PDB file of C-alpha atoms and ligand atoms in Angstrom:
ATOM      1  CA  UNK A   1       7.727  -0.484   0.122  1.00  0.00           C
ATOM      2  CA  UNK A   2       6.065  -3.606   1.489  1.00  0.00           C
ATOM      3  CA  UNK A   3       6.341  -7.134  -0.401  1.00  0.00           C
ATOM      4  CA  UNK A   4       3.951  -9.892  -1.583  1.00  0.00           C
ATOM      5  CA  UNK A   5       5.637 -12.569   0.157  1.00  0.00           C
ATOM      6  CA  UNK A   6       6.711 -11.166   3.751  1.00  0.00           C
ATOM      7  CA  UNK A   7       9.818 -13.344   3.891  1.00  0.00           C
ATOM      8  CA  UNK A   8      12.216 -15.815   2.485  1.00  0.00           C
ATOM      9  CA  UNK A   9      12.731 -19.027   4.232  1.00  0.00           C
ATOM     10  CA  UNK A  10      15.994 -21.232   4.147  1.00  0.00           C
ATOM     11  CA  UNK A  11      16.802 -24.178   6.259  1.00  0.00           C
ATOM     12  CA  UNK A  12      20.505 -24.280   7.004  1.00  0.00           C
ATOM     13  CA  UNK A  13      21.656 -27.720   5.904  1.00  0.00           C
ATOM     14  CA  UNK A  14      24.571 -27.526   8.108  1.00  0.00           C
ATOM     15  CA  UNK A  15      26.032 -25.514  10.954  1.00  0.00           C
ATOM     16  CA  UNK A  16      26.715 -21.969  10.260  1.00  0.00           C
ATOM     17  CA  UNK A  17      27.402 -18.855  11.800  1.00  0.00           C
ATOM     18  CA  UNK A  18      25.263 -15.557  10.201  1.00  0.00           C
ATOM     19  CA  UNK A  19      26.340 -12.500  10.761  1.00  0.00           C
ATOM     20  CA  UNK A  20      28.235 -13.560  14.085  1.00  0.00           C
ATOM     21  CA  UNK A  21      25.521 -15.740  15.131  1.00  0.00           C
ATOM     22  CA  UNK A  22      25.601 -19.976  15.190  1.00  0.00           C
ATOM     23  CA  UNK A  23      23.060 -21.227  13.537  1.00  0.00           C
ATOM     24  CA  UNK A  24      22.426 -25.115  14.238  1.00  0.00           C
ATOM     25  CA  UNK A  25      22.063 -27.276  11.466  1.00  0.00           C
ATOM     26  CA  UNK A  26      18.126 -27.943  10.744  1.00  0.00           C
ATOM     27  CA  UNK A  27      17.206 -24.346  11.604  1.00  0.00           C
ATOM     28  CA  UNK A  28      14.608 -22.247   9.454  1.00  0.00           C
ATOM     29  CA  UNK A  29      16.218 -18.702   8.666  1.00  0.00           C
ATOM     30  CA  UNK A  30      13.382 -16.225   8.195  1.00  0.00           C
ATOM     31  CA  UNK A  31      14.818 -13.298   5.548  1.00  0.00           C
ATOM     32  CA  UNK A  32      12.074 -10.898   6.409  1.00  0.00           C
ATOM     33  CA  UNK A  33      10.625  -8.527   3.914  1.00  0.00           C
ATOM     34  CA  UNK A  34       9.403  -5.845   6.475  1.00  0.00           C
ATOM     35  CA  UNK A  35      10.580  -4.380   9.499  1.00  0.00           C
ATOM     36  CA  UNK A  36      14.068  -2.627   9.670  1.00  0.00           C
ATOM     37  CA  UNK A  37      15.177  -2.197   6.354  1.00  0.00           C
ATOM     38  CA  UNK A  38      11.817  -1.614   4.842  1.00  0.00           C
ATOM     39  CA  UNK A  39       9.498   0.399   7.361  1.00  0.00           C
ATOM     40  CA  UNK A  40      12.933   1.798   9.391  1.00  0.00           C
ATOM     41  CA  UNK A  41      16.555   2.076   9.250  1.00  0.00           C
ATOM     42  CA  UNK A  42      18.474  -0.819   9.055  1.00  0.00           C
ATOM     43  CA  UNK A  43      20.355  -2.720  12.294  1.00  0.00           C
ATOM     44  CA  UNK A  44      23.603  -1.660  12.659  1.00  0.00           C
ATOM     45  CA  UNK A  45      25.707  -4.752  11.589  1.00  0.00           C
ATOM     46  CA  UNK A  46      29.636  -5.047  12.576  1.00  0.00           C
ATOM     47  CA  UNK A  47      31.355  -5.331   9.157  1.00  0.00           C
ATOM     48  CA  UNK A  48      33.679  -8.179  11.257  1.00  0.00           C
ATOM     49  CA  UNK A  49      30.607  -9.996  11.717  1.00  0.00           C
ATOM     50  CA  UNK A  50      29.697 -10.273   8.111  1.00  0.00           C
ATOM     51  CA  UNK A  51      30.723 -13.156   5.712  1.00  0.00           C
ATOM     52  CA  UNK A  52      33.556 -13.372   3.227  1.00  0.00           C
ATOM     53  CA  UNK A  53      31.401 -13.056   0.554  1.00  0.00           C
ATOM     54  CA  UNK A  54      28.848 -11.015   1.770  1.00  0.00           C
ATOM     55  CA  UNK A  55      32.235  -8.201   2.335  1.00  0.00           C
ATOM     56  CA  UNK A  56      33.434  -8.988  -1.280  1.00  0.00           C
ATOM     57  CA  UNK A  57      29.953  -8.669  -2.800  1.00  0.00           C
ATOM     58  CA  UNK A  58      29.203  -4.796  -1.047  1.00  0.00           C
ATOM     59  CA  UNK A  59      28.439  -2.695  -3.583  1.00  0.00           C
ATOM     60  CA  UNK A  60      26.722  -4.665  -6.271  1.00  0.00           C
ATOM     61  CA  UNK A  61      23.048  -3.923  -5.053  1.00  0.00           C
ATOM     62  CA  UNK A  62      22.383  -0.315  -3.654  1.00  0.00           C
ATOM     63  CA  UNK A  63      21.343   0.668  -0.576  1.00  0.00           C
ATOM     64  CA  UNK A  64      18.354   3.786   0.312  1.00  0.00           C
ATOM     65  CA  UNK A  65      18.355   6.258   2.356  1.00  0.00           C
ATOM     66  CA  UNK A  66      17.009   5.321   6.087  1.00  0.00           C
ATOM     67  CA  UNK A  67      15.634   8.647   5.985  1.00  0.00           C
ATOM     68  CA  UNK A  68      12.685   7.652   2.993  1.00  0.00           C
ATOM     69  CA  UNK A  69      12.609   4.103   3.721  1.00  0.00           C
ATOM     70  CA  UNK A  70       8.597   4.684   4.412  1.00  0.00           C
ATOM     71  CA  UNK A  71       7.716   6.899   1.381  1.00  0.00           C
ATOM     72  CA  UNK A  72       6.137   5.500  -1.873  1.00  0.00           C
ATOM     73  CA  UNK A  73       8.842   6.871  -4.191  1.00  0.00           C
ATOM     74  CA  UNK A  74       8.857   4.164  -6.861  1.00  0.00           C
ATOM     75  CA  UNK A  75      11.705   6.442  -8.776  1.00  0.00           C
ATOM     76  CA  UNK A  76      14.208   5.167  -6.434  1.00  0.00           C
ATOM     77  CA  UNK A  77      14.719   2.159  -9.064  1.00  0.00           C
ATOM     78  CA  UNK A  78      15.141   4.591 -11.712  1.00  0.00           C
ATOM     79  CA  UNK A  79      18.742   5.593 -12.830  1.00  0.00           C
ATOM     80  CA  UNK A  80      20.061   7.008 -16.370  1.00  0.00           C
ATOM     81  CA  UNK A  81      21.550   4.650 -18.691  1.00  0.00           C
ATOM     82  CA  UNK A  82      24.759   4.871 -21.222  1.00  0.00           C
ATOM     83  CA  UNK A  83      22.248   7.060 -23.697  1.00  0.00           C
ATOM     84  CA  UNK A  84      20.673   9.141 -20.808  1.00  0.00           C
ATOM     85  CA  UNK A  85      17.560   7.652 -20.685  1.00  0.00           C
ATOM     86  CA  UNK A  86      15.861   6.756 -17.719  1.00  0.00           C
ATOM     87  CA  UNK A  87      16.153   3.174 -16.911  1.00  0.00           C
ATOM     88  CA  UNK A  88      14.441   0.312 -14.897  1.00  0.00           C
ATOM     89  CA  UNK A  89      17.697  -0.996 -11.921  1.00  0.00           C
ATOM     90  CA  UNK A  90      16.750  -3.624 -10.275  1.00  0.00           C
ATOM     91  CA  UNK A  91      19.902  -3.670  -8.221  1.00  0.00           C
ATOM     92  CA  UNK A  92      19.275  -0.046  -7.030  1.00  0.00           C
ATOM     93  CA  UNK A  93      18.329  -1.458  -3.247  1.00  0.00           C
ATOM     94  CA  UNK A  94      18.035  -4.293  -1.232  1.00  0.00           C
ATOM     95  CA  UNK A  95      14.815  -6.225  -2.104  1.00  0.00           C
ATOM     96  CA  UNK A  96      13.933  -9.661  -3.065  1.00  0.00           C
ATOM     97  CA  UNK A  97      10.219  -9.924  -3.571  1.00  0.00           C
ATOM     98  CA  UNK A  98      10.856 -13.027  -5.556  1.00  0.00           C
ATOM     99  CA  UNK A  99      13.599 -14.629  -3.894  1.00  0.00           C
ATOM    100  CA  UNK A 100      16.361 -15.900  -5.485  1.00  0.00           C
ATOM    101  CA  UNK A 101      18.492 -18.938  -6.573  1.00  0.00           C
ATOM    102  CA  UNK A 102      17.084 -21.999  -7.686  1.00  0.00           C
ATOM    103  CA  UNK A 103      14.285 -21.829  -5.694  1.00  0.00           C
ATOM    104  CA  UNK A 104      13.741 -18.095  -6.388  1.00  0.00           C
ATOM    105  CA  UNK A 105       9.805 -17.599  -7.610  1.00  0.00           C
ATOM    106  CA  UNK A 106       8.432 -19.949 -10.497  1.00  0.00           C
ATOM    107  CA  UNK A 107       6.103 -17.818 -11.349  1.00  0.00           C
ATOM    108  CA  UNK A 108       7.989 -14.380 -11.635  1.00  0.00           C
ATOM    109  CA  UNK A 109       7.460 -14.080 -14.920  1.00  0.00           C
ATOM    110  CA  UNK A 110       3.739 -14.722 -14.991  1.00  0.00           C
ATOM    111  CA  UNK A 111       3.718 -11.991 -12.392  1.00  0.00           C
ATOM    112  CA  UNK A 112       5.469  -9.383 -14.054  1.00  0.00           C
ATOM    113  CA  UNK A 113       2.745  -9.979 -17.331  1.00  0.00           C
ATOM    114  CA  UNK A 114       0.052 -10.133 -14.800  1.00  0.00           C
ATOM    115  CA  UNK A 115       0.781  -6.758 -13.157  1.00  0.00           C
ATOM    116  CA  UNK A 116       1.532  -5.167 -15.907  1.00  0.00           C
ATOM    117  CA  UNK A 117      -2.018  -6.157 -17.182  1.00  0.00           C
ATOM    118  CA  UNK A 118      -3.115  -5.193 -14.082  1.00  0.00           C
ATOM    119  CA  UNK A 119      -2.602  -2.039 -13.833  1.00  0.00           C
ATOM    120  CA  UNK A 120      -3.366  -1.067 -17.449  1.00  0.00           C
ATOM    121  CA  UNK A 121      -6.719  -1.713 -16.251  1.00  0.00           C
ATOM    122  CA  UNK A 122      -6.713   0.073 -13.501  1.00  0.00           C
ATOM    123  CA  UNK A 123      -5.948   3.330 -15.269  1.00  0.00           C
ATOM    124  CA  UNK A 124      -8.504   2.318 -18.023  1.00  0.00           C
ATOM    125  CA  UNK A 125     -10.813   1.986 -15.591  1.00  0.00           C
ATOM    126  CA  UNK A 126     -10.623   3.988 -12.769  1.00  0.00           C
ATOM    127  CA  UNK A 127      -9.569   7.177 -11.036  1.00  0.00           C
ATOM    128  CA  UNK A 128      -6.997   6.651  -7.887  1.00  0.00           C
ATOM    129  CA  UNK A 129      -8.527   8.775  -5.167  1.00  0.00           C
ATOM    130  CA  UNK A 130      -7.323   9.398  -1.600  1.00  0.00           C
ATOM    131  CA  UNK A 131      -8.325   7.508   1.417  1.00  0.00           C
ATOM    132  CA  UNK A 132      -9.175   9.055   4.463  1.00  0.00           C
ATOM    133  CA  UNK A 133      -5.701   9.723   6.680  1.00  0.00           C
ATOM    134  CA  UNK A 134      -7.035   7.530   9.528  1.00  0.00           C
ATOM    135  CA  UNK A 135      -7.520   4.783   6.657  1.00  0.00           C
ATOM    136  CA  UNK A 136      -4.331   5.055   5.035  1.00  0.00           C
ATOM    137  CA  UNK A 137      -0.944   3.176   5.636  1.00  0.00           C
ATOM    138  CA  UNK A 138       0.652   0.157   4.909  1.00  0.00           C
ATOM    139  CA  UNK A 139      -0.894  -1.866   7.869  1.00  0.00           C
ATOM    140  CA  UNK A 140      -1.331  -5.472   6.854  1.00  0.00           C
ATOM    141  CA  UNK A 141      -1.494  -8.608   8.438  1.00  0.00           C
ATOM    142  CA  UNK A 142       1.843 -11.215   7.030  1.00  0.00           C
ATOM    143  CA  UNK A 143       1.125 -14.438   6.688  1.00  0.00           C
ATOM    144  CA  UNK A 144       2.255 -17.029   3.608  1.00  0.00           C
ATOM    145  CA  UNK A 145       1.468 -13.306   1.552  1.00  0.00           C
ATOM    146  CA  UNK A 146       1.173 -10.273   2.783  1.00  0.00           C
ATOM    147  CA  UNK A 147      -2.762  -8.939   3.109  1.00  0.00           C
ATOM    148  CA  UNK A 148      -3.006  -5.242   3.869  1.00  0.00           C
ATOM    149  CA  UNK A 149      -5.878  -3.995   6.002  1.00  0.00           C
ATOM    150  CA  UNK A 150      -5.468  -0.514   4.661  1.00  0.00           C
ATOM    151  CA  UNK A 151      -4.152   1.194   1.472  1.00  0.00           C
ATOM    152  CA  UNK A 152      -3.646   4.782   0.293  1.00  0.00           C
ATOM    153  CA  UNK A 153      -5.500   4.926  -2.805  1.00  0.00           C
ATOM    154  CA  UNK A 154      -9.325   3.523  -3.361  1.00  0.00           C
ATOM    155  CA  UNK A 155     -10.384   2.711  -6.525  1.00  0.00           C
ATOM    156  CA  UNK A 156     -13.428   4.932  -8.356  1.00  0.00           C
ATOM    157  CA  UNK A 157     -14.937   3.546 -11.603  1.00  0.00           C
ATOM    158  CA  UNK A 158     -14.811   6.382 -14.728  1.00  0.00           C
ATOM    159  CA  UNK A 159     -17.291   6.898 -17.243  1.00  0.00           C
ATOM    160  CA  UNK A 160     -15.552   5.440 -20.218  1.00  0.00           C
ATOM    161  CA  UNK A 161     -13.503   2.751 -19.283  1.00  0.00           C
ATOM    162  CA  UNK A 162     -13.579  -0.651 -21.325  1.00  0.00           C
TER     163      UNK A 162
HETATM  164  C1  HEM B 201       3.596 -10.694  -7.323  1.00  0.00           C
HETATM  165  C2  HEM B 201       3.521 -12.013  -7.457  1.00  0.00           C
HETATM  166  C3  HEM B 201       4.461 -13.004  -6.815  1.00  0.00           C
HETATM  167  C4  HEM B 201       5.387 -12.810  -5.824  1.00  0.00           C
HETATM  168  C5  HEM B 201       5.763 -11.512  -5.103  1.00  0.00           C
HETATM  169  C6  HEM B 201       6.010 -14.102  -5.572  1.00  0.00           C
HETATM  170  C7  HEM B 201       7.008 -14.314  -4.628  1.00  0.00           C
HETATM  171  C8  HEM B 201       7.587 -15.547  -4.369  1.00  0.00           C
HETATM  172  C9  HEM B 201       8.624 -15.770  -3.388  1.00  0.00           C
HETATM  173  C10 HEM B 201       9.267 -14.698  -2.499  1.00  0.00           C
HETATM  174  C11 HEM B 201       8.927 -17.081  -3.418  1.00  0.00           C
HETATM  175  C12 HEM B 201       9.995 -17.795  -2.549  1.00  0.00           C
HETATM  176  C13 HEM B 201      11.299 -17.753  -3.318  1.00  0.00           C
HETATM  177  C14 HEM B 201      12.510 -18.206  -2.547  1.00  0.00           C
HETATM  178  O1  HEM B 201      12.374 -18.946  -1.548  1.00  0.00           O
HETATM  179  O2  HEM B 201      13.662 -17.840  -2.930  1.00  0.00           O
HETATM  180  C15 HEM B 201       8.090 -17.714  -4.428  1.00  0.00           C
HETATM  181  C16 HEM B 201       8.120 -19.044  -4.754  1.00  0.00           C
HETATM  182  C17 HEM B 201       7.325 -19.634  -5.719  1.00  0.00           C
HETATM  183  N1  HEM B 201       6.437 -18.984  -6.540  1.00  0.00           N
HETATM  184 FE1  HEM B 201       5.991 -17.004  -6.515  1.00  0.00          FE
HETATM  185  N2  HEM B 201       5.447 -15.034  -6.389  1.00  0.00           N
HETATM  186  C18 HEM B 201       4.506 -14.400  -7.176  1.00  0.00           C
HETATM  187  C19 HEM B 201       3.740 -14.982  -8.168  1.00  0.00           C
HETATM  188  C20 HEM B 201       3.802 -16.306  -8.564  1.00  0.00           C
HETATM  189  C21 HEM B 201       3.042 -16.890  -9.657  1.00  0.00           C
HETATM  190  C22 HEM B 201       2.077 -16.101 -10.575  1.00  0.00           C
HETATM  191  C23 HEM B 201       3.358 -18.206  -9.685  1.00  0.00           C
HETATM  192  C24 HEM B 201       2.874 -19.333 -10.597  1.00  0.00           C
HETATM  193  C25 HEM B 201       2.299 -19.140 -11.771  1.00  0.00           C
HETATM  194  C26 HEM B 201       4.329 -18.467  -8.632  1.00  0.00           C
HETATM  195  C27 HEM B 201       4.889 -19.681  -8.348  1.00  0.00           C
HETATM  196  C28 HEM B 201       5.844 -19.926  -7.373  1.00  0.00           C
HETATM  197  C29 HEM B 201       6.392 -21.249  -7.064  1.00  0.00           C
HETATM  198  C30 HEM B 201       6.006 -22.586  -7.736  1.00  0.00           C
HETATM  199  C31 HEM B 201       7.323 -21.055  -6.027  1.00  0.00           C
HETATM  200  C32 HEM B 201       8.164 -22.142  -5.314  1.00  0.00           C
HETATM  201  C33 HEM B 201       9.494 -22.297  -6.044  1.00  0.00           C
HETATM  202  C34 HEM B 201      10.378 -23.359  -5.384  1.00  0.00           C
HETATM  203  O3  HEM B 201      10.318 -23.498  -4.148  1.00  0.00           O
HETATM  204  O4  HEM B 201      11.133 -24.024  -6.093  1.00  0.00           O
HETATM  205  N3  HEM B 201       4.574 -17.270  -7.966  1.00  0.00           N
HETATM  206  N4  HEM B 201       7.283 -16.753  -4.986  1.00  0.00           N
END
């Protein structure tokens, strides 16, 4: 649910209005990664008070269900491609846990390899077991990344990993 990076930053260059609101130039815009959207339903936003393009672009990324926003239910990128297979969407919902444009993540990449090889080890390695309910949920504390201060799964070694 949660990202890495717990926001976006962009410093308007000029005045600007978002989403109904003036925005002076020099101003940092935070473009959270948490909150409404993620842990809860979305703000309602008047479609009047939303760009030109942001209207004209509806539609290209999904959107989830407010209902689910909280569950781990990493099949919601999943969707069935022209041959019926199940396929990776990275447009399915609103996330950008790498930013984007030209000074989206240099390193995304890199991180993609990285996980990947991280979690091959993981399942090499160890059995996911539950953490106690009191222990368990996505509370972390945001600050340049994300750290949690609890997780759902802990980590126990097997007998036969490499
Ligand atoms: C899961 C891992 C990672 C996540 C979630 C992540 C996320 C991000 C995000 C959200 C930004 C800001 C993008 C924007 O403002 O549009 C960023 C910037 C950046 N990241 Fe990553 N990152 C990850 C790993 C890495 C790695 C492995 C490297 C280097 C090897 C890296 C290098 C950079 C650099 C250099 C920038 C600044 C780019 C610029 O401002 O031009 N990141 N990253």
């Amino acid at each position: 649910v949660s990202l890495t990076s717990p926001t976006v930053i962009r410093n308007a260059v000029v005045d600007t209005v978002v989403l109904g609101h003036h925005i002076p130039k020099g101003t940092d815009i935070f473009i959270m990664s948490n909150g409404p959207d993620f842990f809860s339903p979305p703000f309602p936003i008047a479609e009047k008070d939303r760009s030109e393009s942001s209207q004209t672009a509806k539609g290209r990324i999904g959107s989830w269900d407010p209902q689910d926003l909280q569950n781990f239910r990493p099949e919601r990128w999943i969707t069935v491609d022209d041959e019926g297979r199940d396929a990776y969407d990275s447009t399915a919902g609103p996330m950008l846990s790498f930013g984007l444009g030209p000074r989206g993540c240099f390193g995304k990449r890199m991180a993609y390899l990285d996980l990947r090889i991280y979690i091959v080890l993981i399942v090499w390695n160890f059995e996911l077991q539950k953490v106690p309910v009191e222990f368990s949920s996505y509370g972390a504390e945001d600050k340049m990344t994300r750290q949690p201060q609890q997780a759902f799964v802990r980590l126990e070694s097997v007998k036969n990993g490499i």
